[in-house]
PDB file of C-alpha atoms and ligand atoms in Angstrom:
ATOM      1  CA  UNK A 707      92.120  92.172  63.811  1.00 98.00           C
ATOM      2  CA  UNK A 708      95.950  92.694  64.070  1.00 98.00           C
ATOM      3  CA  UNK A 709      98.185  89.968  64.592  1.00 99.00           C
ATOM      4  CA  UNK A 710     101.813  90.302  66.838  1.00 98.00           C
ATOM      5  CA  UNK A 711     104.642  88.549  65.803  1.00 98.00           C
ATOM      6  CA  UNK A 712     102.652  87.910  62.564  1.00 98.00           C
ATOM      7  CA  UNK A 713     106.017  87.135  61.146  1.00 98.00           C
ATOM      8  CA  UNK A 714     106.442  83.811  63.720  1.00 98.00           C
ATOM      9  CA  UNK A 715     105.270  80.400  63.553  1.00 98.00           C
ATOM     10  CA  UNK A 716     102.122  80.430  65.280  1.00 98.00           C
ATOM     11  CA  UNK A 717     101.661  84.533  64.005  1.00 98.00           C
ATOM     12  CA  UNK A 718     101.882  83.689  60.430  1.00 98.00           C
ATOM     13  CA  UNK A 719      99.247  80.577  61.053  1.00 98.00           C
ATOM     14  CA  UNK A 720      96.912  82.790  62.783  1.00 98.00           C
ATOM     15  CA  UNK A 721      97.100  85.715  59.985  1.00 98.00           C
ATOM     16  CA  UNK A 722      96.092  82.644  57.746  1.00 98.00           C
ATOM     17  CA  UNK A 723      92.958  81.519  59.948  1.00 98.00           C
ATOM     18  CA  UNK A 724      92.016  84.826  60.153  1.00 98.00           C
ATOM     19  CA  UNK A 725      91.965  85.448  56.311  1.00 98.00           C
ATOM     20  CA  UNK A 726      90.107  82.665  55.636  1.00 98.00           C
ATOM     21  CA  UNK A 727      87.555  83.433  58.397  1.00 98.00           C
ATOM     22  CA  UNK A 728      84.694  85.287  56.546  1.00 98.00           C
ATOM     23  CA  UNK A 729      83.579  87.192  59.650  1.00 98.00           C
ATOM     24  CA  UNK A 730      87.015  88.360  60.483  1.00 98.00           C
ATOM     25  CA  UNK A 731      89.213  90.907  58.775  1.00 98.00           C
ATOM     26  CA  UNK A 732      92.861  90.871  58.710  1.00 98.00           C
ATOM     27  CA  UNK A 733      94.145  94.647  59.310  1.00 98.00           C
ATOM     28  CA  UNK A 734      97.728  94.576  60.518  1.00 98.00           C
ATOM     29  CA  UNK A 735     100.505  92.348  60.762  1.00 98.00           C
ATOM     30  CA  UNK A 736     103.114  93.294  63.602  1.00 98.00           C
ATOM     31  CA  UNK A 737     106.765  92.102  63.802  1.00 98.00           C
ATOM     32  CA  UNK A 738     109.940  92.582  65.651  1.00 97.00           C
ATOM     33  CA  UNK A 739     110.766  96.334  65.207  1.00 96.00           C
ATOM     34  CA  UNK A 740     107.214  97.523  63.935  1.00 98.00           C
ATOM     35  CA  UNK A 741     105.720 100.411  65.843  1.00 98.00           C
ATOM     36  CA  UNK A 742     102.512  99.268  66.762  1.00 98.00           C
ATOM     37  CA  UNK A 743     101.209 102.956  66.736  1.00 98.00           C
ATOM     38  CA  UNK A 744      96.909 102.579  66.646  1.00 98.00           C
ATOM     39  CA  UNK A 745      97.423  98.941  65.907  1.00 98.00           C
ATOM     40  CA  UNK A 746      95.822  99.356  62.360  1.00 98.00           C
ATOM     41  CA  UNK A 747      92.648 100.391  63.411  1.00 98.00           C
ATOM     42  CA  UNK A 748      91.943  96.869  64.993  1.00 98.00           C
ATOM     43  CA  UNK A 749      89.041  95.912  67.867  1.00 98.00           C
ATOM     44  CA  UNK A 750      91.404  92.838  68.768  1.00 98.00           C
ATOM     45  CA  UNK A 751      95.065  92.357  68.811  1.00 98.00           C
ATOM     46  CA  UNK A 752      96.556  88.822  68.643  1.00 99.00           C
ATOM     47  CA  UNK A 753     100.001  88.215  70.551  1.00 98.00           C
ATOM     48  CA  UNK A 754     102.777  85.525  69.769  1.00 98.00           C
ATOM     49  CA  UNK A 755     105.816  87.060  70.598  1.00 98.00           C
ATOM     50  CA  UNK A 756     108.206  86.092  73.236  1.00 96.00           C
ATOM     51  CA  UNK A 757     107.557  86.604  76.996  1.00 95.00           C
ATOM     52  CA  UNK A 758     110.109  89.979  76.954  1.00 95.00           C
ATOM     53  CA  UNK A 759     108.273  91.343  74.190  1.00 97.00           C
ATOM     54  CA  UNK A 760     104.519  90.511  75.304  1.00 98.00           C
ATOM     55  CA  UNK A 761     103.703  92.619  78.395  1.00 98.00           C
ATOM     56  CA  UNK A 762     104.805  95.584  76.636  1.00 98.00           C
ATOM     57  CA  UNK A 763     102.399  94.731  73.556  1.00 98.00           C
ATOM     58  CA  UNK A 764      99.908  94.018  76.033  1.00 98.00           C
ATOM     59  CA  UNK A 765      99.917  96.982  77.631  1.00 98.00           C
ATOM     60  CA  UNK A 766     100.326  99.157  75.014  1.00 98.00           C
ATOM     61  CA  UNK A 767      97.042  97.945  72.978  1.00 98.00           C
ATOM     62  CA  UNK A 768      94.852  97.965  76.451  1.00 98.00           C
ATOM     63  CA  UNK A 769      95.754 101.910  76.535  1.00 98.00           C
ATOM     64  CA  UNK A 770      93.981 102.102  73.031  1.00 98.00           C
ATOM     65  CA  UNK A 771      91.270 100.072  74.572  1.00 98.00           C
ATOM     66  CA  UNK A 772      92.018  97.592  71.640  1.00 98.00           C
ATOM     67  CA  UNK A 773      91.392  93.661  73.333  1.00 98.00           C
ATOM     68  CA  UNK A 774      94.176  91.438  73.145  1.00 98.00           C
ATOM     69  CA  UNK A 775      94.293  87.465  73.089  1.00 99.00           C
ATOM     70  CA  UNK A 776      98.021  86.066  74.340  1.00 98.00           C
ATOM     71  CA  UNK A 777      99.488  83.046  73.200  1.00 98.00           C
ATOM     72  CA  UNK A 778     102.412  83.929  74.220  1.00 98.00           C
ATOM     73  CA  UNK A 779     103.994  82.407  77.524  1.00 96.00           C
ATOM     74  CA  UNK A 780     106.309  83.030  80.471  1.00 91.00           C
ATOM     75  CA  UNK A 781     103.701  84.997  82.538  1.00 95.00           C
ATOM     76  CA  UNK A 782     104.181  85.545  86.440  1.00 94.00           C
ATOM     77  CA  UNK A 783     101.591  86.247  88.900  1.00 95.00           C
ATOM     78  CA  UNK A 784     103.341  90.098  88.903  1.00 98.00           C
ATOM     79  CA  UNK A 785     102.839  90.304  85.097  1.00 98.00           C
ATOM     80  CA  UNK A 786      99.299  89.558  85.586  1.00 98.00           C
ATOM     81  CA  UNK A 787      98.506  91.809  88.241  1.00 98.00           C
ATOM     82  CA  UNK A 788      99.984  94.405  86.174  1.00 98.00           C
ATOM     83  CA  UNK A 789      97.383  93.791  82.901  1.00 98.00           C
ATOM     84  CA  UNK A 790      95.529  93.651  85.996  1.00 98.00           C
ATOM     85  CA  UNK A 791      95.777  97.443  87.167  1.00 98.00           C
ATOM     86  CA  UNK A 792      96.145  98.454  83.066  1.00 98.00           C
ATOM     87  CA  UNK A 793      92.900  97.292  82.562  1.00 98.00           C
ATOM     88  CA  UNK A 794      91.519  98.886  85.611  1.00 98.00           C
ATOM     89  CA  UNK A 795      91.750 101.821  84.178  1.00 98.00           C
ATOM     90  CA  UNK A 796      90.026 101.024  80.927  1.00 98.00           C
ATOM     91  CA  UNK A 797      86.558  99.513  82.010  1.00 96.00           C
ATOM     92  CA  UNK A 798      85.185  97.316  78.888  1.00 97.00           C
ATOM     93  CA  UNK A 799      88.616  96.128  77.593  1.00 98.00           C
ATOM     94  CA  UNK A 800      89.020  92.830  77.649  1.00 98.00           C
ATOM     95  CA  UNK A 801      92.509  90.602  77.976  1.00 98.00           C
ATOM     96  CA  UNK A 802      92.434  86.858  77.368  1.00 98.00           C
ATOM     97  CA  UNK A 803      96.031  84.595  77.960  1.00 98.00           C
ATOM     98  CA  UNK A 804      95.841  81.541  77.568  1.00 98.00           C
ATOM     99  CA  UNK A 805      98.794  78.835  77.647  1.00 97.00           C
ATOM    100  CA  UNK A 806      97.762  76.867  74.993  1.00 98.00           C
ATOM    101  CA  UNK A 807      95.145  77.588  72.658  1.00 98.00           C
ATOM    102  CA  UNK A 808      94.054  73.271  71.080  1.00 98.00           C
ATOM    103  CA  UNK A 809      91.122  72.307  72.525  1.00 98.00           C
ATOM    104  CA  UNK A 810      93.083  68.542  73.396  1.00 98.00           C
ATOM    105  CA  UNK A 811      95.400  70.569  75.504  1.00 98.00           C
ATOM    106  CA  UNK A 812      92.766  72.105  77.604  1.00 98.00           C
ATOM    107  CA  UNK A 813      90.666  69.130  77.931  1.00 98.00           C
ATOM    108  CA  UNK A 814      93.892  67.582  79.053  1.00 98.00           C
ATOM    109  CA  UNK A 815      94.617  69.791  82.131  1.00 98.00           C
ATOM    110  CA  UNK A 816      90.844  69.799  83.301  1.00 98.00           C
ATOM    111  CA  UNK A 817      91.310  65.949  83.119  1.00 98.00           C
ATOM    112  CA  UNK A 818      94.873  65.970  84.693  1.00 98.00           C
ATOM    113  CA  UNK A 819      92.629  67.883  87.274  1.00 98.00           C
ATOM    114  CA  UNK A 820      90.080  65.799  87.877  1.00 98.00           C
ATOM    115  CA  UNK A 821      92.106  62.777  88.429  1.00 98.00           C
ATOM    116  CA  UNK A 822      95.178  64.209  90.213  1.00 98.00           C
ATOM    117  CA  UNK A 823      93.008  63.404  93.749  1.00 98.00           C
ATOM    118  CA  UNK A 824      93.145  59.985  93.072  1.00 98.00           C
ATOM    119  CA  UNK A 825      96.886  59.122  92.680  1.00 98.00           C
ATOM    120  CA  UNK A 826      99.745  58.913  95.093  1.00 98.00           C
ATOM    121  CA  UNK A 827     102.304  59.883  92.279  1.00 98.00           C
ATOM    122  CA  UNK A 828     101.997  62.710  89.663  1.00 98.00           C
ATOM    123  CA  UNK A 829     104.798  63.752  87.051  1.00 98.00           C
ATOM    124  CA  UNK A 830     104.427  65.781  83.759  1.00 99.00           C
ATOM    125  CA  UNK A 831     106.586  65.265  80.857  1.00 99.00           C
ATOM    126  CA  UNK A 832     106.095  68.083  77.696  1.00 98.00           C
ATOM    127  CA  UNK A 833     107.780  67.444  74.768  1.00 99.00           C
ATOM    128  CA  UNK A 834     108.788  70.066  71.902  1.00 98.00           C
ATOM    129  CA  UNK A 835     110.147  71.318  68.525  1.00 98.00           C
ATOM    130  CA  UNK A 836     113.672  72.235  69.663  1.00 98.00           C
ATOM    131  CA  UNK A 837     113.540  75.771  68.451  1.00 97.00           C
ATOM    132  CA  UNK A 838     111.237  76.954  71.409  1.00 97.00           C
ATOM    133  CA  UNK A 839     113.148  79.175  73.896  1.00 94.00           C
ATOM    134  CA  UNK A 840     111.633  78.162  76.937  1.00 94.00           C
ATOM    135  CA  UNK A 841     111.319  75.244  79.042  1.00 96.00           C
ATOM    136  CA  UNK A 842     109.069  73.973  80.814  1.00 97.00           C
ATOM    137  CA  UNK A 843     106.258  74.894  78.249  1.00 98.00           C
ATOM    138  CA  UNK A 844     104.109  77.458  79.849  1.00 97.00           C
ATOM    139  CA  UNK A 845     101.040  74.326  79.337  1.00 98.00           C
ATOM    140  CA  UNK A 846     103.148  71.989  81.273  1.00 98.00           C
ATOM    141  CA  UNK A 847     103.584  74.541  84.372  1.00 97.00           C
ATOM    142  CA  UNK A 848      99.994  75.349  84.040  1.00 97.00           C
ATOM    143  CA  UNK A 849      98.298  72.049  83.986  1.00 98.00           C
ATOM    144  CA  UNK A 850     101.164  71.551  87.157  1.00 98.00           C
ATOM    145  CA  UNK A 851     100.188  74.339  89.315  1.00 97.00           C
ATOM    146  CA  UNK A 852      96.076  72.833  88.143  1.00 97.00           C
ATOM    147  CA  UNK A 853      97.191  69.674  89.633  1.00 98.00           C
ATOM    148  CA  UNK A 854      98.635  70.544  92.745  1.00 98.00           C
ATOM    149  CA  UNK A 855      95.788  72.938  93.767  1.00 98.00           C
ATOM    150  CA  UNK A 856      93.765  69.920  93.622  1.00 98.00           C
ATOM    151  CA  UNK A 857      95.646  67.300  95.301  1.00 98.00           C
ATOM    152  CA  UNK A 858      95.991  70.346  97.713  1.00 98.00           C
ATOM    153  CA  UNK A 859      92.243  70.639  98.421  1.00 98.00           C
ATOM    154  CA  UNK A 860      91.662  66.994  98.605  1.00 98.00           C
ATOM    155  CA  UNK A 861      94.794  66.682 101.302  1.00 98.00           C
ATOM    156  CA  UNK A 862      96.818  64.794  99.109  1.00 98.00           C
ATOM    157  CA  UNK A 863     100.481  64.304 100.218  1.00 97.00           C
ATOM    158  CA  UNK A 864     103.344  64.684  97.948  1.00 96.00           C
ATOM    159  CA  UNK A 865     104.202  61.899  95.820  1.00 97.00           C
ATOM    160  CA  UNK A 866     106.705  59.450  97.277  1.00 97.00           C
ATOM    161  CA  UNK A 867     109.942  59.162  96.091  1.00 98.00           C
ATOM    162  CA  UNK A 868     113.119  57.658  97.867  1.00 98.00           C
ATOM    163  CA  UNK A 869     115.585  59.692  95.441  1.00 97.00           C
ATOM    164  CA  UNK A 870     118.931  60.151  97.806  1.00 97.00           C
ATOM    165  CA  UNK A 871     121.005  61.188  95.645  1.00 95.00           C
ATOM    166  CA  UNK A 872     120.764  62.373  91.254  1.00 95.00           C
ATOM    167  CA  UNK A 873     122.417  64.467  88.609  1.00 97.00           C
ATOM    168  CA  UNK A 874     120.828  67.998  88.707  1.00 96.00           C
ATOM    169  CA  UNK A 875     118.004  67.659  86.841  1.00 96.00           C
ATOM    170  CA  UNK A 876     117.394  63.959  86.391  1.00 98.00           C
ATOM    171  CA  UNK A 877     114.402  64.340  88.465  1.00 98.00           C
ATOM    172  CA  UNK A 878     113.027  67.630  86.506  1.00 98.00           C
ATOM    173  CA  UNK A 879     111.764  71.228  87.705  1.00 98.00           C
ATOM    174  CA  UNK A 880     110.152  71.109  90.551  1.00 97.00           C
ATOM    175  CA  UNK A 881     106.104  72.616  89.929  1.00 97.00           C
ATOM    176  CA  UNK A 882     104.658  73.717  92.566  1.00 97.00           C
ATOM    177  CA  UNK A 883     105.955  70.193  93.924  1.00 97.00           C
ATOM    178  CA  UNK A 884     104.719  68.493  91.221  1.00 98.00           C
ATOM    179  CA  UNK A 885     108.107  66.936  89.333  1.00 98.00           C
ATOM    180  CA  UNK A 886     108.022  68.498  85.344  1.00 98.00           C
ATOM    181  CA  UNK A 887     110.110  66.852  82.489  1.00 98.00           C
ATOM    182  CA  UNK A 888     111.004  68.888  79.287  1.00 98.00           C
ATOM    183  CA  UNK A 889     112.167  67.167  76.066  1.00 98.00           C
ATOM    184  CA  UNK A 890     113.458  68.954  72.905  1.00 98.00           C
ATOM    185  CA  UNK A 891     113.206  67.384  69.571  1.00 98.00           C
ATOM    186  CA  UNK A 892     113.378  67.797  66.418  1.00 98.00           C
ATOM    187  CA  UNK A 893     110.094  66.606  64.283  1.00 98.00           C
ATOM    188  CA  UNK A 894     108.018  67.608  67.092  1.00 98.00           C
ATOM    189  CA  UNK A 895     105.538  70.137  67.587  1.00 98.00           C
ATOM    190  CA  UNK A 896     104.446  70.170  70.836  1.00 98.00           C
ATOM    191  CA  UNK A 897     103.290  67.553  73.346  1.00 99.00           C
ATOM    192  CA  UNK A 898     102.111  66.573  76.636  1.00 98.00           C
ATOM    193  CA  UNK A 899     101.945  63.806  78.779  1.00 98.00           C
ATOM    194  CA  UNK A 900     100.737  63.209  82.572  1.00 99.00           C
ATOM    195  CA  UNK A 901     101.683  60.357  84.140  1.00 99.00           C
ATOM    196  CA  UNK A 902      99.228  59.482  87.458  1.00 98.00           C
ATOM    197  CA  UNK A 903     100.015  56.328  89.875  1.00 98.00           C
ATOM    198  CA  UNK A 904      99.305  54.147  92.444  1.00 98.00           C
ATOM    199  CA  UNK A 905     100.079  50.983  93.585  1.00 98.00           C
ATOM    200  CA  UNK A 906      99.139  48.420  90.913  1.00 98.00           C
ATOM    201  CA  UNK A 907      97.816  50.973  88.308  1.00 98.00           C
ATOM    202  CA  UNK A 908      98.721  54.000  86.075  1.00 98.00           C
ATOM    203  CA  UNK A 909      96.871  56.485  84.378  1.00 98.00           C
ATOM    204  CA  UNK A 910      98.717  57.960  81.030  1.00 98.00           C
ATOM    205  CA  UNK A 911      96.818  61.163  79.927  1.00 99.00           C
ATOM    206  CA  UNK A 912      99.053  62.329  76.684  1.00 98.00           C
ATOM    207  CA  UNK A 913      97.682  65.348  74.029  1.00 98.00           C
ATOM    208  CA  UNK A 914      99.751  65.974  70.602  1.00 98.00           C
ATOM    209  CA  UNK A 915      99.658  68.719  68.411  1.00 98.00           C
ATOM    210  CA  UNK A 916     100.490  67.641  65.529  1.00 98.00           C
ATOM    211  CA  UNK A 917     100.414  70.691  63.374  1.00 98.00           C
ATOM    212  CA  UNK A 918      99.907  74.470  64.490  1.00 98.00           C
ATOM    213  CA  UNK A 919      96.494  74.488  62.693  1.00 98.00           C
ATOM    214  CA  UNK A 920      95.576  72.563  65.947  1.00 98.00           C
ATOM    215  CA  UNK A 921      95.914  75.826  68.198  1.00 98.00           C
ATOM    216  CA  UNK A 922      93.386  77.639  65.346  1.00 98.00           C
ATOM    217  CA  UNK A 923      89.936  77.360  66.512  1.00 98.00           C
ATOM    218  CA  UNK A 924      90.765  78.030  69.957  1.00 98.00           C
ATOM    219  CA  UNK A 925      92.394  81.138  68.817  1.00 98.00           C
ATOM    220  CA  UNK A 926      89.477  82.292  66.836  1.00 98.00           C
ATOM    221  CA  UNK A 927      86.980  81.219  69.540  1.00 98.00           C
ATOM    222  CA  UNK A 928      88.809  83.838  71.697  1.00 98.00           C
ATOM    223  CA  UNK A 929      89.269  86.256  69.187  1.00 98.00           C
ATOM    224  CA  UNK A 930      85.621  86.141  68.966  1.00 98.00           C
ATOM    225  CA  UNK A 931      84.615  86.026  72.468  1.00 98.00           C
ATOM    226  CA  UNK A 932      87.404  88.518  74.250  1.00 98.00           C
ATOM    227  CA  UNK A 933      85.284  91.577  73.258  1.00 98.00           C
ATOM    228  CA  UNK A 934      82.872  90.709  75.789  1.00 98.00           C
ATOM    229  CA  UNK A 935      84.983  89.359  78.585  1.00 98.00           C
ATOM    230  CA  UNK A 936      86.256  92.716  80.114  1.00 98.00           C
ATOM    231  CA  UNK A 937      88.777  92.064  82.519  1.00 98.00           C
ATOM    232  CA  UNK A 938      91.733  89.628  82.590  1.00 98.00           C
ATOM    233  CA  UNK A 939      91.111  85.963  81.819  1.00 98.00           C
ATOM    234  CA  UNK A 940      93.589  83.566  82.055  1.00 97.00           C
ATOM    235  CA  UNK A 941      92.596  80.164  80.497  1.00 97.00           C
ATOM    236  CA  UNK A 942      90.668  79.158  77.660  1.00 98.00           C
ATOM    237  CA  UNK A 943      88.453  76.932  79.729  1.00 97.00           C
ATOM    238  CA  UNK A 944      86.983  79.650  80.971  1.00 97.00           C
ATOM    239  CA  UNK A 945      85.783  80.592  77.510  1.00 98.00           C
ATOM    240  CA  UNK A 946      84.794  77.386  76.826  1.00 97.00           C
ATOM    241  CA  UNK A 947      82.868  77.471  79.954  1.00 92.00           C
ATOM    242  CA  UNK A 948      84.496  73.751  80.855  1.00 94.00           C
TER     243      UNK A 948
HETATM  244  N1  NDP B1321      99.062  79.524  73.602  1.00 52.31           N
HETATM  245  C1  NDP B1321      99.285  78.640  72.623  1.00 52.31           C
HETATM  246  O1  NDP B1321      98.398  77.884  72.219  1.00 52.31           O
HETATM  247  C2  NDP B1321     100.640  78.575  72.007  1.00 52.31           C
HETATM  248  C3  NDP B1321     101.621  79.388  72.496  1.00 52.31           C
HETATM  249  N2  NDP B1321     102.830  79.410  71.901  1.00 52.31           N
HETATM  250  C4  NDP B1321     103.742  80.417  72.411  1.00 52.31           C
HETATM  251  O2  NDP B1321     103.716  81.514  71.522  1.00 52.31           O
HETATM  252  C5  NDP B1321     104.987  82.164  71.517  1.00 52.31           C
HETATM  253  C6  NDP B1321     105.504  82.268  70.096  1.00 52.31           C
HETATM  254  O3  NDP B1321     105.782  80.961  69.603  1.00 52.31           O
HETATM  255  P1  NDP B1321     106.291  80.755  68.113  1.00 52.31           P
HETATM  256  O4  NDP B1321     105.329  81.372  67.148  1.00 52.31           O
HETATM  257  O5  NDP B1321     106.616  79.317  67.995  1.00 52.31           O
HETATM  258  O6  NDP B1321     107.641  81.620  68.142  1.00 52.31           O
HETATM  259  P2  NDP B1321     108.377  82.343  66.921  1.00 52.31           P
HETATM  260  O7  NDP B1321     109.751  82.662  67.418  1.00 52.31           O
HETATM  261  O8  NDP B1321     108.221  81.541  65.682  1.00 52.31           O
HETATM  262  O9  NDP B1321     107.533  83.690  66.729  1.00 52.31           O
HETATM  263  C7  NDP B1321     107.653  84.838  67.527  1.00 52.31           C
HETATM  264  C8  NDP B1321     107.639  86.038  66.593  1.00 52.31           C
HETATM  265  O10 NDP B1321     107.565  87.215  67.368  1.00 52.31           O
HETATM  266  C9  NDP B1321     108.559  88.116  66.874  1.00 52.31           C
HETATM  267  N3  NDP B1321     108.882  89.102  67.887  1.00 52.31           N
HETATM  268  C10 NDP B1321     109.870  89.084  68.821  1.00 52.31           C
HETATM  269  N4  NDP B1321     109.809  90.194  69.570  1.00 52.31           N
HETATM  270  C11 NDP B1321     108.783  90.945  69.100  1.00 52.31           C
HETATM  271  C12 NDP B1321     108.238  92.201  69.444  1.00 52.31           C
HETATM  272  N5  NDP B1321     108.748  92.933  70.452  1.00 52.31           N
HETATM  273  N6  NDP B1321     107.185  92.673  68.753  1.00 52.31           N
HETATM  274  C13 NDP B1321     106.666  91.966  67.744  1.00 52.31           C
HETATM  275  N7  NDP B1321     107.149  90.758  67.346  1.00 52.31           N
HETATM  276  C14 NDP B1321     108.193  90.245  68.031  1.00 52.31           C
HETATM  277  C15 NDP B1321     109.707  87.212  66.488  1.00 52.31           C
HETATM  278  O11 NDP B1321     110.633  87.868  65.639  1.00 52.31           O
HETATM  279  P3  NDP B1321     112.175  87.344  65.641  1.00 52.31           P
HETATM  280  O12 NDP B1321     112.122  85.878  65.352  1.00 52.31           O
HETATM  281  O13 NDP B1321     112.812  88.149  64.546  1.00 52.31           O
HETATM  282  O14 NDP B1321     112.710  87.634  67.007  1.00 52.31           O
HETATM  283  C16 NDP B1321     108.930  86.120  65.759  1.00 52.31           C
HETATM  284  O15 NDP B1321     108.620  86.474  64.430  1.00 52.31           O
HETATM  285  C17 NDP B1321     105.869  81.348  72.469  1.00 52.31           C
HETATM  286  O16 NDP B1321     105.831  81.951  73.748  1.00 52.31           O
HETATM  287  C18 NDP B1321     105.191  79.993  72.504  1.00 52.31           C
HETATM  288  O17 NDP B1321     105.447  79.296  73.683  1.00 52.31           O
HETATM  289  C19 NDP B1321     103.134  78.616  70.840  1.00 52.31           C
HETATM  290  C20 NDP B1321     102.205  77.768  70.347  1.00 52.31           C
HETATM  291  C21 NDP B1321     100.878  77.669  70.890  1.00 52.31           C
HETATM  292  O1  LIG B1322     106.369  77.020  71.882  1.00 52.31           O
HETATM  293  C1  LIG B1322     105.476  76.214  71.513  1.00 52.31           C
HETATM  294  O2  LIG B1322     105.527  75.592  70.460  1.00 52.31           O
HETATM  295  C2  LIG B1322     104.304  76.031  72.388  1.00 52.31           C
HETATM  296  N1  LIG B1322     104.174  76.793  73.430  1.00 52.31           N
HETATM  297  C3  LIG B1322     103.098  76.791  74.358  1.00 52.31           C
HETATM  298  C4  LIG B1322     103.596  76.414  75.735  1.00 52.31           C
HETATM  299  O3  LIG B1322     104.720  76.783  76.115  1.00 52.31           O
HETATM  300  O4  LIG B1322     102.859  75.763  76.469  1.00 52.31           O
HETATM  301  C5  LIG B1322     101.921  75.977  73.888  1.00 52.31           C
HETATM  302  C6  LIG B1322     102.289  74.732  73.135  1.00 52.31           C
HETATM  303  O5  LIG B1322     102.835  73.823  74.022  1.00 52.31           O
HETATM  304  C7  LIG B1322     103.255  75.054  72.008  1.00 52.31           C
END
């Protein structure tokens, strides 16, 4: 195993799952400015860098044929298609990105999923340490884009709102029409709430990671499982099998 960005927070936590792992071994540590060359030798490279840095790593281990699992957010459909056509040309390499790695998280957009059908209003609010350099998380447009596509299938309109007139961005980004709220700060880790309504009830679905040791087992689970997933695979819920 080789770990990118080892030197960041969530690289340096996963080089310390990974040495205590007993079926895992720790081969190379990657940071800003390290040529990644053979990647140490390693069947599986680990990636939390930052979203310029990321394709590039990507691609480069999937022309070893070395698998990769990406933390790492701020991934277009383009991006994609182009791990896409990388692994295309090396059959039985396997790529698996995933937003967010804590098992609460995912749970939380299948749920947000679920009950987004239901509800004539739907709004996301994430909330973060304030050193993270991008907004909204890449969790909070995923479980967004999860809810629309369902409230699109089930022929639900948009959520009302009389709003005339607002500062710029007192209402949030808009989501794939789904309005998404970012907050920054300090003593946080990272957060997530989805707010469902309708008239006379709410639903308040909210995950918290707490501590980055949260994101761990999911990260080992796909450590463990990318090697025979060739292909892309975007989601740890399809891992999970949820
Ligand atoms: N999927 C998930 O479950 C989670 C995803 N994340 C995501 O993971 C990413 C990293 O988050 P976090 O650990 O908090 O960020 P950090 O800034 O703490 O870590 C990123 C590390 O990558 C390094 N780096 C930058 N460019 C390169 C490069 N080209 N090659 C190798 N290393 C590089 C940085 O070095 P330097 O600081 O010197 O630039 C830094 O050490 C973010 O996109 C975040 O959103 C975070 C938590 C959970
Ligand atoms: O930067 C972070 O910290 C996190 N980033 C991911 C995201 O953008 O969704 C996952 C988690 O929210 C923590």
């Amino acid at each position: 195993m080789a770990v990118i960005g080892a030197a960041g927070r969530m690289g340096s936590e996963v080089c310390r799952a990974v040495e205590a792992a007993a079926d895992l071994d720790l081969v190379g540590r990657f940071d800003v400015g390290d040529e990644l060359g053979d990647l140490a030798g390693a069947e599986v490279a680990v990636d939390f860098t930052v979203p310029d840095a990321t394709l590039g790593n990507v691609l480069h281990a999937v022309e070893r044929g070395v698998h990769v699992v990406v933390g790492t957010t701020g991934w277009s459909d383009e991006r994609l298609d182009t791990v896409r056509r990388a692994l295309d040309e090396r059959p039985g390499t396997g790529v698996l990105i995933a937003p967010n790695f804590a098992i609460g998280a995912v749970l939380t957009m299948k749920f947000a999923a679920e009950a987004a059908r239901f509800y004539e209003s739907v709004e996301v609010i994430e909330l973060h340490h304030p050193d993270k350099v991008d907004a909204p998380s890449g969790t909070a447009v995923r479980t967004a884009e999860l809810i629309a596509d369902a409230r699109r299938d089930a022929g639900v309109p948009a959520g009302p709102d009389a709003t005339a007139t607002s500062l710029a961005g007192a209402r949030g980004a808009d989501v794939d029409g789904v309005p998404v709220h970012a907050v920054r700060l300090r003593g946080l880790v990272a957060h997530e709430e989805v707010l469902l309504g309708s008239v006379g009830e709410t639903l308040t679905l909210r995950h918290d990671s707490y501590d980055r040791v949260s994101f761990m087992p999911g990260v080992l689970i796909g450590v463990r499982a990318v090697g025979e997933r060739p292909g892309l695979t975007v989601g740890l819920e399809h891992v999970l099998d949820l």
